[in-house]
Amino acid sequence: MKLKRLTIYGFGHFHDRTFDLTDGLNFLVGPNEAGKSTLTQFITAILFGFPTKKHPELRYEPLDGSRFGGEMQFVQADVTYTVTRTAGPHGGKVTLHNDTTDLALPANNLAGLLAPVDQQLFTSVYAINEPRLGQVFAASKQELIDRLRHVGAVGSDFWLTQAHQLDQQADSRYKPQGRNPILNQQLQAHRELTDKLAKADAAYGTYWQLLQEQQDLRQQQAQTQDQLAQQRQVTAQLTQQAASWPAFAEWQRLGQLADQPVPSGFSADDATQLEQLRGQVTATEKALTADQQRVQDLQQTAQLPPLFQEYLPVAAQVDPLLTQLPAVQQAAQMQQQLAAQQRDLQQRSTALETQYAVGGQMPRPFSLATLQQVKDLQERLTAANQKRRRIQQHLNQLNERYQQQQPTRQQQRNPLADKQLIWLAVGLVVLVGSLLLPGTLFKLVGALCGVAVGYYGVFQVDSSTPASRELEDLTADIRDNQAQLREGGHLVDDLTTQLDVIGEAHGLGNVPLAQWSAAQTAIAEWERLSRQMEEQGAQLAKAKQTIAEFLTAVGQVLPSLATSDFATVATQLADLQARQQASQTQSGELASLTERLRTDQRAADEASHALAIFLSTRNLRSVAAFYDRYQTQRERQNQAQQRTTLAQQIGPANLAALQQVADQASLTQSVQQAQTQQAQLQQTLDQTTTRLATLAGQLAHLTASGTQATLRQRLANLETQMVATTQEWLVQRLTSQWISATLAAASGDRLPQIVAQASKLYGKLTENRYTEIELTATTLRVRRADGAWRNVGQLSRGTAEQLDLAVKLAFAIVMQQQVAMPLLIDDGFVNFDADRRQAAYALLAEISQTVQIIFLTADTAVERLNTGNLIRLND
Amino acid sequence: MKFIHAADLHLDSPFLGLTTLPSSLLTTVRQSTFTAATRVFDRAIAEQVDFVLLAGDLFDRAEQSVAAQAYLFQQFDRLNDQHIPVIISFGNHDYLADQHQTVAYPANVTVLGPDVTTHTLTLASGETVAVSGFSYPERWVPTDQVADFPAHAETQWHIGMLHGAVATGTSDHYAPFHVADLLAKRYDYWALGHIHHRQFLAEQPPILYAGNTQGRSINETGEKGAYLVTSQAGKLVPEFFPTAEILWEAATLPSTATDLPQLTTDLTDWLTANTATQATLTAVTVSSAALTGADLTSFKNGEWLALYQRTHARQLKAAQRYLIGAKLATNQAQPVAPQLDQSYWEQGAAIIFTTDNLQTTFGKLAQDPALAEWFAQPDTATQVHEQAEQLLAELMGEEAHDEA
């Protein structure tokens, strides 16, 4: 296709404008806002339709109100066509006219003429502008292959359409993303159903749980039933026991009595025995009384003295007394004797006491040592007295002699002896006078003289005469004797004092020393008497006691004699004895009666004794006591019997159980507890039963619900549908892929050509800086002249745009046989440097030999190239 | 002595390969696995058999069906009341491991353990029977277990129970065994399970699969049931009895119809001529029909079949058939490319129909277990390829038609 003329009715700011184009290179030059992009858009719009009114900025509707649209004349396969497009629905109103044959063609033939180029391919490959450069082919080989496939094979349109339809169908069945495709819906439904089923499956766990619970509960139910039965029994028992309580209480009370120790000897036999004994006692007593009565009668007839009558009943007791009587009488005599002796001894003792006793106190006898001492002292005293008497006699003689020699008493005196005082006084005077003398020596001599005078006066002057000497000797003798006498007196006094002390100590103070010896003898005598008196007193007391005892015994037996003295008693008893002996021999009847009485008495005694023994062995005091006990015993037997009856009534088991019970309250409590427990068990059982019924319902519901099965079947069905859908989808998808793969295979050999062509062009564009382009499945890379590889991302913007331009140009060149579309380049080289831009222009010129090129630019440099058809837009 | 050998009850498992079911059939389908199993147990009670052997796959553990569990308890109780022992060796679907199973089956039920065990029964007649077998402890038992089976016991009879498949040498997940090994045990009977198609692996002594009691997909056609085994002259003689409530059938409709009205007439005639004896889910393959255009589309997208179901309900009911699908016999015509060289198509096919590309295209769908399972089936790729060829052929016809 080669564009011949563009006629614009109204598009953007163009109106009624016509551009004639050549087959080769056309430069449309104009500054900014001259309408370069408008023209590009115009060509695209005429060929492929106006954009919708949703994008008014792309529609370029004329602002001046002139007719929107235009027409374009082009040559295709040597046929000239004119297509007009004006405002209208669905991309504008189109008319198509075959100028060669001058025939109007159906508007929809336009697409057929353009095929396989559509708007997308046109804008992406053939309409080149700066923003699109470096964008379109940067992605991958697939993009390029898609383009190639689009135009690469004969009839590929149909297959592409089929593939597209298949893809659409497949998409309507399933898309990885989205809700509407069938399979997506089914998968969603499947998820929901699976969730539902999972929920329903939860019933499975519940089912086992319920089943387990059911099993447990059944077991529990059975257990509870057993327990309940047991508990009922227990309750019944306890209730029965509670009902038996009064009986039991009675039984227990009786039991307490029965528990007391049972004394033996209170049986009926014992009672019988007692009765016999009592009978015997009564009988014997009766016999005795009868006999006594008879004796009395007999005595009364025999006029027996009262004492004898008294005696008869107690003859047995009295007789021993009678045998004692002689001994007692002897004792009475001895008592009299002893009393006499006692009196005698008392007299003697009293005599001694009056003689020696001081203040009623008899002197004490000396001990042996004292006796010796006294004796010694007495001897010494005697000797001292004798010596004194001798001295006294001598003195007396001396005194007589003295009185003969000394007529006066004056003469006897020594005159000098009187002068002694004078001597002394002279001596003193001398002494004192010397002391008055001056000078020590004189004083000393004077003092010595005074002392010597005194001494002389006292000692040298005493000189006697021979007469006076004799007198003096006598006087001395007298004096000596007198001294001796005094000394003797002292000794006597001393001894006397010692003896007095002893005397005082032994109560002999009032007894002259001379009588001490006699006194000692008297004391000894007195003591002997005292002892005798004591002995006799003792004998006397004994005798008295014997008599007294005897009297008491007699008094007890024979009360009439109780107050009598012994002599009377003795007489009476002797009389009694005599009378008894007399009566024994005298009266046979009485005797025999007495004998009988005695026998009776014995029998009575024996009976009483037996009775007493009977009672004492039972530790009783009286028959009444026995009967009390006996009665008690019988009552006890009755109670025991009653108790046995009660025990039978209560029953042995209950009885044993009741015995374990503390009291009625606790029993009542037990009953209540048992009843409570029974009620609880019943409740538990009821609960269990109810729960089991509920469980059975739940299980039945779970089992019968069929939800699981229904859901599972629905799920299975859904899966079947899903598989069917998936299969359809997969078949469609694969078929589509198959078509694409086949088309790719058919057009695939063109790719290397394009890449080779692109390499060549790229070398020219980059002044051989880059030598090779490599297109892999996912990337595009280039080789520098030095052999290093560069990815598109590593290229500068300009170089990347050059690469893209090279690929697009190559594509256009290689696909020229299939598609001959003009290349529409809108200011594509703005990022190129001057050299490369020149190179690009040169390249365009070269390519324009085969491909129509419409180059819109603001670069006025093209005007100087002198190639191509130059159109100034502002003209 | 008399016993029943059944296997693969698959209680409460859904029917596969259905898209829609009329509600009249839905309940029957849902109950069919139970109905079939009940027939087995009914027979056991009616015959007063000495015991029942269930050789695995009683239910699908993964499905966690309450109904299945409840049903088993109920039926086992029923047999317990009749004093009929049940011996179970669980299989790959109802393998032993289940923490839920805390409630024991009734006393008459013996579940064989994960190792081969022998359970000895003394029958009312005084005969003694040893039954050896094991239960799957998990989904797969990849090793041959036959060696663990004991030699013939001192009992009158010895029966082996085995849920598994004959060893193939590769990918044997289900207790692989060799028939010769089974024969070598000199048992009186081998009660097998796992394969849903009943079959004898040996006649004497009988080594056989009882098959499943109810078919659950178009692949499980024909009568399904269990075996009543009786002792006759010192041998154990199995006798099949049917139990299935619903049958499956893949039928061929011989029709040369060129349009749908003709096909409709042909199908109705066929239904009248081929009345089923019991409810049968029927998949129809139309041979030799040459449908085109809208007729073909309507046939292929199921509209025609759906219409037929609605308009011919009476005839279908009379024939006891429910049509679960209709397809045309595959046209084997090679695609011809009028404009493109055939070699390009072959080049394209070589690129597209590779496992890698299939998987890439299948993409995220592989995450869905059901689809993944379908995709993994060995003939899926072939099917898809065939269908793609068919689709392409149709498109080419269209092209030719357009040109014409």
Short mmCIF file of N, CA and C in Angstrom, two decimals, chain A residues 153-156 158-159 162 165-166 174 176-177 183 187 190 200-205 207-208 211-212 215 699 702-710 712-713 716-723 726-735 737-739 741-743 745-747 749, chain B residues 12-21 26 29-30 61-67 69-70 73 98 100-104 335 338-340 344-349 351-353 357-358 361-362 364-365 368 370-371 374-375 383-385 387-389 391-392 395-396 398-399 402:
data_model
loop_
_atom_site.label_atom_id
_atom_site.label_comp_id
_atom_site.label_asym_id
_atom_site.label_seq_id
_atom_site.Cartn_x
_atom_site.Cartn_y
_atom_site.Cartn_z
N ALA A 153 1.99 -15.97 7.78
CA ALA A 153 1.62 -17.15 7.00
C ALA A 153 0.38 -16.84 6.17
N VAL A 154 0.31 -17.58 5.10
CA VAL A 154 -0.83 -17.41 4.23
C VAL A 154 -2.05 -17.98 4.94
N GLY A 155 -3.12 -17.27 4.98
CA GLY A 155 -4.35 -17.76 5.63
C GLY A 155 -4.27 -17.70 7.13
N SER A 156 -3.24 -17.06 7.61
CA SER A 156 -3.08 -17.03 9.07
C SER A 156 -4.20 -16.26 9.75
N PHE A 158 -7.39 -16.50 9.32
CA PHE A 158 -8.43 -17.44 9.74
C PHE A 158 -8.02 -18.18 11.01
N TRP A 159 -6.81 -18.69 10.94
CA TRP A 159 -6.35 -19.50 12.08
C TRP A 159 -6.15 -18.66 13.33
N GLN A 162 -9.46 -18.24 14.65
CA GLN A 162 -9.90 -19.47 15.32
C GLN A 162 -9.22 -19.61 16.69
N GLN A 165 -10.68 -17.25 18.99
CA GLN A 165 -12.01 -17.72 19.44
C GLN A 165 -11.86 -18.86 20.45
N LEU A 166 -10.95 -19.75 20.11
CA LEU A 166 -10.73 -20.89 21.02
C LEU A 166 -10.27 -20.37 22.39
N TYR A 174 -12.41 -21.31 31.69
CA TYR A 174 -11.51 -21.21 32.86
C TYR A 174 -10.47 -20.13 32.65
N PRO A 176 -7.19 -18.44 35.06
CA PRO A 176 -6.54 -18.57 36.39
C PRO A 176 -7.09 -17.54 37.37
N GLN A 177 -7.44 -16.36 36.86
CA GLN A 177 -8.04 -15.34 37.72
C GLN A 177 -9.46 -15.10 37.22
N LEU A 183 -15.49 -23.05 34.89
CA LEU A 183 -14.70 -23.86 35.81
C LEU A 183 -14.39 -23.07 37.08
N LEU A 187 -15.19 -24.43 40.49
CA LEU A 187 -14.18 -24.58 41.55
C LEU A 187 -14.64 -23.89 42.83
N HIS A 190 -17.14 -25.94 44.29
CA HIS A 190 -16.47 -27.10 44.86
C HIS A 190 -15.90 -26.77 46.22
N ALA A 200 -20.12 -31.05 57.59
CA ALA A 200 -20.95 -32.24 57.77
C ALA A 200 -20.12 -33.38 58.33
N ASP A 201 -18.85 -33.42 57.88
CA ASP A 201 -17.96 -34.48 58.36
C ASP A 201 -17.66 -34.32 59.84
N ALA A 202 -17.81 -33.10 60.31
CA ALA A 202 -17.61 -32.88 61.75
C ALA A 202 -18.56 -33.77 62.54
N ALA A 203 -19.69 -34.09 61.88
CA ALA A 203 -20.65 -34.98 62.52
C ALA A 203 -20.02 -36.34 62.82
N TYR A 204 -19.00 -36.68 62.01
CA TYR A 204 -18.35 -37.98 62.21
C TYR A 204 -17.72 -38.07 63.59
N GLY A 205 -16.94 -37.01 63.91
CA GLY A 205 -16.35 -36.95 65.25
C GLY A 205 -17.44 -36.97 66.30
N TYR A 207 -20.33 -38.13 66.02
CA TYR A 207 -20.97 -39.45 66.05
C TYR A 207 -20.22 -40.39 66.97
N TRP A 208 -18.91 -40.46 66.79
CA TRP A 208 -18.12 -41.37 67.63
C TRP A 208 -18.20 -40.96 69.09
N LEU A 211 -21.48 -41.92 70.29
CA LEU A 211 -21.53 -43.37 70.43
C LEU A 211 -20.80 -43.81 71.69
N GLN A 212 -19.63 -43.18 71.88
CA GLN A 212 -18.84 -43.48 73.08
C GLN A 212 -19.66 -43.12 74.31
N GLN A 215 -22.35 -45.57 74.90
CA GLN A 215 -21.84 -46.80 75.51
C GLN A 215 -21.56 -46.59 77.00
N LEU A 699 -28.19 -39.43 67.66
CA LEU A 699 -27.54 -40.43 66.81
C LEU A 699 -28.42 -40.74 65.61
N LEU A 702 -28.20 -37.88 63.29
CA LEU A 702 -26.91 -37.88 62.59
C LEU A 702 -26.89 -38.96 61.52
N THR A 703 -27.41 -40.13 61.89
CA THR A 703 -27.34 -41.27 61.00
C THR A 703 -28.27 -41.06 59.82
N ALA A 704 -29.44 -40.51 60.12
CA ALA A 704 -30.47 -40.45 59.09
C ALA A 704 -30.40 -39.18 58.26
N SER A 705 -29.59 -38.21 58.69
CA SER A 705 -29.64 -36.92 58.01
C SER A 705 -29.31 -37.04 56.54
N GLY A 706 -28.37 -37.91 56.22
CA GLY A 706 -28.03 -38.09 54.81
C GLY A 706 -27.32 -36.91 54.20
N THR A 707 -27.05 -35.90 55.04
CA THR A 707 -26.40 -34.69 54.54
C THR A 707 -25.06 -35.05 53.91
N GLN A 708 -24.31 -35.83 54.64
CA GLN A 708 -22.97 -36.21 54.16
C GLN A 708 -23.07 -36.87 52.79
N ALA A 709 -23.95 -37.87 52.73
CA ALA A 709 -24.05 -38.64 51.50
C ALA A 709 -24.48 -37.72 50.35
N THR A 710 -25.47 -36.88 50.63
CA THR A 710 -25.96 -35.99 49.59
C THR A 710 -24.86 -35.07 49.12
N ARG A 712 -21.70 -35.47 49.44
CA ARG A 712 -20.61 -36.20 48.79
C ARG A 712 -20.99 -36.53 47.35
N GLN A 713 -22.25 -36.93 47.18
CA GLN A 713 -22.71 -37.25 45.83
C GLN A 713 -22.68 -35.98 44.97
N ALA A 716 -19.20 -35.33 44.09
CA ALA A 716 -18.75 -36.26 43.04
C ALA A 716 -19.29 -35.79 41.69
N ASN A 717 -20.57 -35.40 41.68
CA ASN A 717 -21.16 -34.91 40.44
C ASN A 717 -20.44 -33.65 39.96
N LEU A 718 -20.21 -32.76 40.90
CA LEU A 718 -19.56 -31.51 40.55
C LEU A 718 -18.17 -31.79 39.99
N GLU A 719 -17.49 -32.74 40.60
CA GLU A 719 -16.15 -33.08 40.12
C GLU A 719 -16.22 -33.64 38.71
N THR A 720 -17.24 -34.43 38.46
CA THR A 720 -17.42 -34.95 37.10
C THR A 720 -17.58 -33.77 36.13
N GLN A 721 -18.42 -32.82 36.54
CA GLN A 721 -18.62 -31.65 35.68
C GLN A 721 -17.33 -30.87 35.53
N MET A 722 -16.63 -30.73 36.63
CA MET A 722 -15.37 -29.99 36.58
C MET A 722 -14.39 -30.66 35.64
N VAL A 723 -14.32 -31.95 35.71
CA VAL A 723 -13.41 -32.68 34.84
C VAL A 723 -13.83 -32.45 33.39
N THR A 726 -12.94 -28.93 32.50
CA THR A 726 -11.48 -28.83 32.39
C THR A 726 -11.01 -29.46 31.08
N GLN A 727 -11.62 -30.58 30.79
CA GLN A 727 -11.21 -31.28 29.56
C GLN A 727 -11.51 -30.40 28.34
N GLU A 728 -12.71 -29.81 28.33
CA GLU A 728 -13.06 -28.93 27.22
C GLU A 728 -12.09 -27.76 27.15
N TRP A 729 -11.88 -27.19 28.32
CA TRP A 729 -10.97 -26.04 28.38
C TRP A 729 -9.58 -26.40 27.87
N LEU A 730 -9.12 -27.53 28.36
CA LEU A 730 -7.76 -27.93 28.02
C LEU A 730 -7.66 -28.20 26.52
N VAL A 731 -8.68 -28.85 26.00
CA VAL A 731 -8.68 -29.15 24.56
C VAL A 731 -8.65 -27.84 23.77
N GLN A 732 -9.50 -26.91 24.17
CA GLN A 732 -9.54 -25.64 23.46
C GLN A 732 -8.22 -24.89 23.57
N ARG A 733 -7.74 -24.87 24.80
CA ARG A 733 -6.48 -24.15 25.03
C ARG A 733 -5.36 -24.78 24.22
N LEU A 734 -5.30 -26.06 24.23
CA LEU A 734 -4.23 -26.76 23.52
C LEU A 734 -4.39 -26.60 22.01
N THR A 735 -5.64 -26.63 21.56
CA THR A 735 -5.86 -26.46 20.13
C THR A 735 -5.41 -25.06 19.71
N GLN A 737 -3.21 -23.26 21.18
CA GLN A 737 -1.73 -23.28 21.22
C GLN A 737 -1.18 -23.96 19.97
N TRP A 738 -1.90 -25.02 19.63
CA TRP A 738 -1.44 -25.80 18.47
C TRP A 738 -1.46 -24.90 17.22
N ILE A 739 -2.56 -24.17 17.05
CA ILE A 739 -2.67 -23.28 15.89
C ILE A 739 -1.53 -22.26 15.92
N ALA A 741 1.29 -22.44 17.41
CA ALA A 741 2.58 -23.09 17.18
C ALA A 741 2.76 -23.38 15.70
N THR A 742 1.67 -23.81 15.09
CA THR A 742 1.76 -24.12 13.66
C THR A 742 2.06 -22.85 12.86
N LEU A 743 1.36 -21.73 13.20
CA LEU A 743 1.61 -20.47 12.51
C LEU A 743 3.04 -20.00 12.74
N ALA A 745 5.50 -21.85 13.35
CA ALA A 745 6.39 -22.71 12.57
C ALA A 745 6.42 -22.24 11.11
N ALA A 746 5.22 -21.85 10.65
CA ALA A 746 5.13 -21.42 9.26
C ALA A 746 5.86 -20.10 9.01
N SER A 747 5.80 -19.22 9.99
CA SER A 747 6.42 -17.91 9.79
C SER A 747 7.76 -17.77 10.49
N ASP A 749 10.68 -18.83 9.91
CA ASP A 749 11.94 -18.66 9.21
C ASP A 749 12.22 -17.19 8.89
N ASP B 12 -21.84 -46.01 51.65
CA ASP B 12 -22.04 -44.56 51.65
C ASP B 12 -21.04 -43.81 50.78
N SER B 13 -20.37 -44.52 49.88
CA SER B 13 -19.48 -43.81 48.97
C SER B 13 -20.30 -43.33 47.79
N PRO B 14 -19.98 -42.16 47.23
CA PRO B 14 -20.82 -41.62 46.15
C PRO B 14 -20.58 -42.34 44.83
N PHE B 15 -21.56 -42.18 43.94
CA PHE B 15 -21.40 -42.68 42.57
C PHE B 15 -20.55 -41.68 41.81
N LEU B 16 -19.69 -42.21 40.98
CA LEU B 16 -18.75 -41.35 40.28
C LEU B 16 -19.18 -41.18 38.82
N GLY B 17 -18.82 -40.04 38.25
CA GLY B 17 -19.04 -39.82 36.83
C GLY B 17 -20.43 -39.36 36.49
N LEU B 18 -21.19 -38.96 37.49
CA LEU B 18 -22.52 -38.45 37.22
C LEU B 18 -22.47 -36.93 37.25
N THR B 19 -23.31 -36.30 36.46
CA THR B 19 -23.40 -34.84 36.55
C THR B 19 -24.67 -34.43 37.24
N THR B 20 -25.73 -34.98 36.77
CA THR B 20 -27.00 -34.68 37.44
C THR B 20 -27.75 -35.99 37.61
N LEU B 21 -28.59 -36.01 38.61
CA LEU B 21 -29.43 -37.18 38.82
C LEU B 21 -30.84 -36.68 39.08
N LEU B 26 -32.12 -40.16 43.18
CA LEU B 26 -31.08 -39.72 44.12
C LEU B 26 -31.08 -40.56 45.38
N VAL B 29 -29.90 -44.07 44.78
CA VAL B 29 -28.46 -44.10 44.60
C VAL B 29 -27.76 -43.99 45.95
N ARG B 30 -28.27 -43.04 46.75
CA ARG B 30 -27.64 -42.81 48.04
C ARG B 30 -27.72 -44.05 48.92
N ARG B 61 -12.74 -44.74 54.90
CA ARG B 61 -12.46 -44.02 56.13
C ARG B 61 -12.34 -42.52 55.89
N ALA B 62 -11.77 -42.18 54.75
CA ALA B 62 -11.55 -40.76 54.46
C ALA B 62 -12.86 -40.01 54.36
N GLU B 63 -13.91 -40.72 54.02
CA GLU B 63 -15.20 -40.05 53.87
C GLU B 63 -15.88 -39.78 55.20
N GLN B 64 -15.41 -40.43 56.23
CA GLN B 64 -15.93 -40.18 57.59
C GLN B 64 -17.45 -40.24 57.62
N SER B 65 -17.96 -41.29 57.07
CA SER B 65 -19.42 -41.39 56.97
C SER B 65 -20.02 -41.91 58.27
N VAL B 66 -20.86 -41.11 58.83
CA VAL B 66 -21.59 -41.52 60.03
C VAL B 66 -22.54 -42.64 59.68
N ALA B 67 -23.21 -42.47 58.53
CA ALA B 67 -24.22 -43.45 58.14
C ALA B 67 -23.59 -44.84 58.00
N GLN B 69 -20.89 -46.03 59.47
CA GLN B 69 -20.55 -46.59 60.78
C GLN B 69 -21.80 -47.08 61.51
N ALA B 70 -22.81 -46.23 61.50
CA ALA B 70 -24.04 -46.58 62.19
C ALA B 70 -24.66 -47.84 61.58
N PHE B 73 -22.78 -50.97 62.74
CA PHE B 73 -23.15 -51.34 64.11
C PHE B 73 -24.49 -52.05 64.12
N ASP B 98 -7.67 -45.48 63.15
CA ASP B 98 -8.74 -44.51 63.33
C ASP B 98 -8.93 -44.28 64.81
N HIS B 100 -10.95 -42.54 66.16
CA HIS B 100 -12.34 -42.41 66.57
C HIS B 100 -12.93 -43.74 67.02
N GLN B 101 -12.38 -44.81 66.43
CA GLN B 101 -13.03 -46.10 66.66
C GLN B 101 -12.75 -46.61 68.07
N THR B 102 -13.35 -45.94 69.03
CA THR B 102 -13.15 -46.36 70.43
C THR B 102 -14.28 -47.26 70.87
N VAL B 103 -15.37 -47.20 70.14
CA VAL B 103 -16.51 -48.04 70.51
C VAL B 103 -16.39 -49.35 69.72
N ALA B 104 -16.38 -50.42 70.47
CA ALA B 104 -16.11 -51.70 69.83
C ALA B 104 -17.36 -52.23 69.14
N PRO B 335 -6.71 -34.58 10.37
CA PRO B 335 -6.96 -33.20 9.98
C PRO B 335 -6.19 -32.86 8.68
N PRO B 338 -5.92 -27.00 4.59
CA PRO B 338 -6.01 -26.62 3.19
C PRO B 338 -4.92 -25.63 2.80
N GLN B 339 -4.60 -24.72 3.67
CA GLN B 339 -3.65 -23.68 3.27
C GLN B 339 -2.28 -23.86 3.89
N LEU B 340 -2.27 -24.43 5.03
CA LEU B 340 -0.98 -24.60 5.70
C LEU B 340 -0.43 -25.98 5.44
N TYR B 344 3.75 -28.22 9.14
CA TYR B 344 3.68 -27.19 10.19
C TYR B 344 2.79 -27.65 11.33
N TRP B 345 1.66 -28.29 11.00
CA TRP B 345 0.75 -28.79 12.05
C TRP B 345 1.46 -29.83 12.92
N GLU B 346 2.21 -30.68 12.24
CA GLU B 346 2.91 -31.72 13.01
C GLU B 346 3.98 -31.11 13.92
N GLN B 347 4.67 -30.09 13.33
CA GLN B 347 5.66 -29.38 14.16
C GLN B 347 4.99 -28.77 15.40
N GLY B 348 3.84 -28.15 15.14
CA GLY B 348 3.08 -27.51 16.26
C GLY B 348 2.66 -28.53 17.28
N ALA B 349 2.12 -29.68 16.81
CA ALA B 349 1.67 -30.71 17.75
C ALA B 349 2.83 -31.21 18.60
N ILE B 351 5.32 -29.60 19.56
CA ILE B 351 5.65 -28.62 20.60
C ILE B 351 4.58 -28.62 21.70
N ILE B 352 3.32 -28.71 21.31
CA ILE B 352 2.21 -28.50 22.25
C ILE B 352 1.91 -29.74 23.09
N PHE B 353 1.83 -30.90 22.44
CA PHE B 353 1.39 -32.09 23.19
C PHE B 353 2.56 -32.79 23.86
N ASN B 357 4.37 -29.09 28.47
CA ASN B 357 3.42 -28.06 28.08
C ASN B 357 2.05 -28.35 28.66
N LEU B 358 1.69 -29.63 28.68
CA LEU B 358 0.40 -29.99 29.28
C LEU B 358 0.35 -29.52 30.73
N THR B 361 0.25 -25.72 30.98
CA THR B 361 -1.07 -25.22 30.64
C THR B 361 -2.07 -25.54 31.76
N PHE B 362 -1.98 -26.77 32.27
CA PHE B 362 -2.89 -27.19 33.34
C PHE B 362 -2.72 -26.28 34.56
N LYS B 364 -2.36 -24.06 37.60
CA LYS B 364 -2.89 -24.03 38.98
C LYS B 364 -3.98 -25.06 39.23
N LEU B 365 -4.59 -25.51 38.13
CA LEU B 365 -5.68 -26.47 38.31
C LEU B 365 -5.19 -27.74 38.99
N ASP B 368 -6.23 -28.56 42.49
CA ASP B 368 -7.50 -29.19 42.86
C ASP B 368 -7.31 -30.70 42.79
N ALA B 370 -9.30 -33.30 42.74
CA ALA B 370 -10.10 -34.09 41.80
C ALA B 370 -9.57 -33.92 40.39
N LEU B 371 -9.27 -32.66 40.02
CA LEU B 371 -8.76 -32.41 38.67
C LEU B 371 -7.37 -33.00 38.50
N TRP B 374 -7.70 -36.56 37.82
CA TRP B 374 -8.11 -36.79 36.44
C TRP B 374 -6.92 -36.58 35.50
N PHE B 375 -6.19 -35.50 35.77
CA PHE B 375 -5.08 -35.14 34.91
C PHE B 375 -4.00 -36.22 34.94
N GLN B 383 -6.57 -38.72 25.43
CA GLN B 383 -7.93 -38.24 25.20
C GLN B 383 -7.93 -36.80 24.73
N VAL B 384 -7.18 -35.99 25.47
CA VAL B 384 -7.14 -34.56 25.17
C VAL B 384 -6.59 -34.35 23.76
N HIS B 385 -5.56 -35.07 23.42
CA HIS B 385 -4.95 -34.95 22.10
C HIS B 385 -5.96 -35.31 21.02
N GLN B 387 -9.16 -35.31 21.24
CA GLN B 387 -10.23 -34.33 21.16
C GLN B 387 -9.76 -33.05 20.47
N ALA B 388 -8.52 -32.67 20.72
CA ALA B 388 -7.96 -31.48 20.06
C ALA B 388 -7.93 -31.70 18.54
N GLU B 389 -7.54 -32.90 18.14
CA GLU B 389 -7.49 -33.22 16.71
C GLU B 389 -8.87 -33.12 16.09
N LEU B 391 -11.35 -31.40 17.27
CA LEU B 391 -11.75 -29.99 17.24
C LEU B 391 -11.13 -29.29 16.04
N LEU B 392 -9.88 -29.58 15.80
CA LEU B 392 -9.17 -28.97 14.69
C LEU B 392 -9.80 -29.39 13.36
N LEU B 395 -12.79 -27.46 12.82
CA LEU B 395 -12.47 -26.11 12.39
C LEU B 395 -12.06 -26.08 10.93
N MET B 396 -11.31 -27.07 10.52
CA MET B 396 -10.87 -27.14 9.14
C MET B 396 -12.07 -27.31 8.22
N GLU B 398 -14.93 -26.28 8.87
CA GLU B 398 -15.55 -24.96 8.86
C GLU B 398 -14.89 -24.07 7.82
N GLU B 399 -13.58 -24.14 7.82
CA GLU B 399 -12.82 -23.31 6.89
C GLU B 399 -13.17 -23.69 5.45
N ASP B 402 -16.48 -22.56 4.72
CA ASP B 402 -16.50 -21.12 4.45
C ASP B 402 -16.03 -20.84 3.01
#
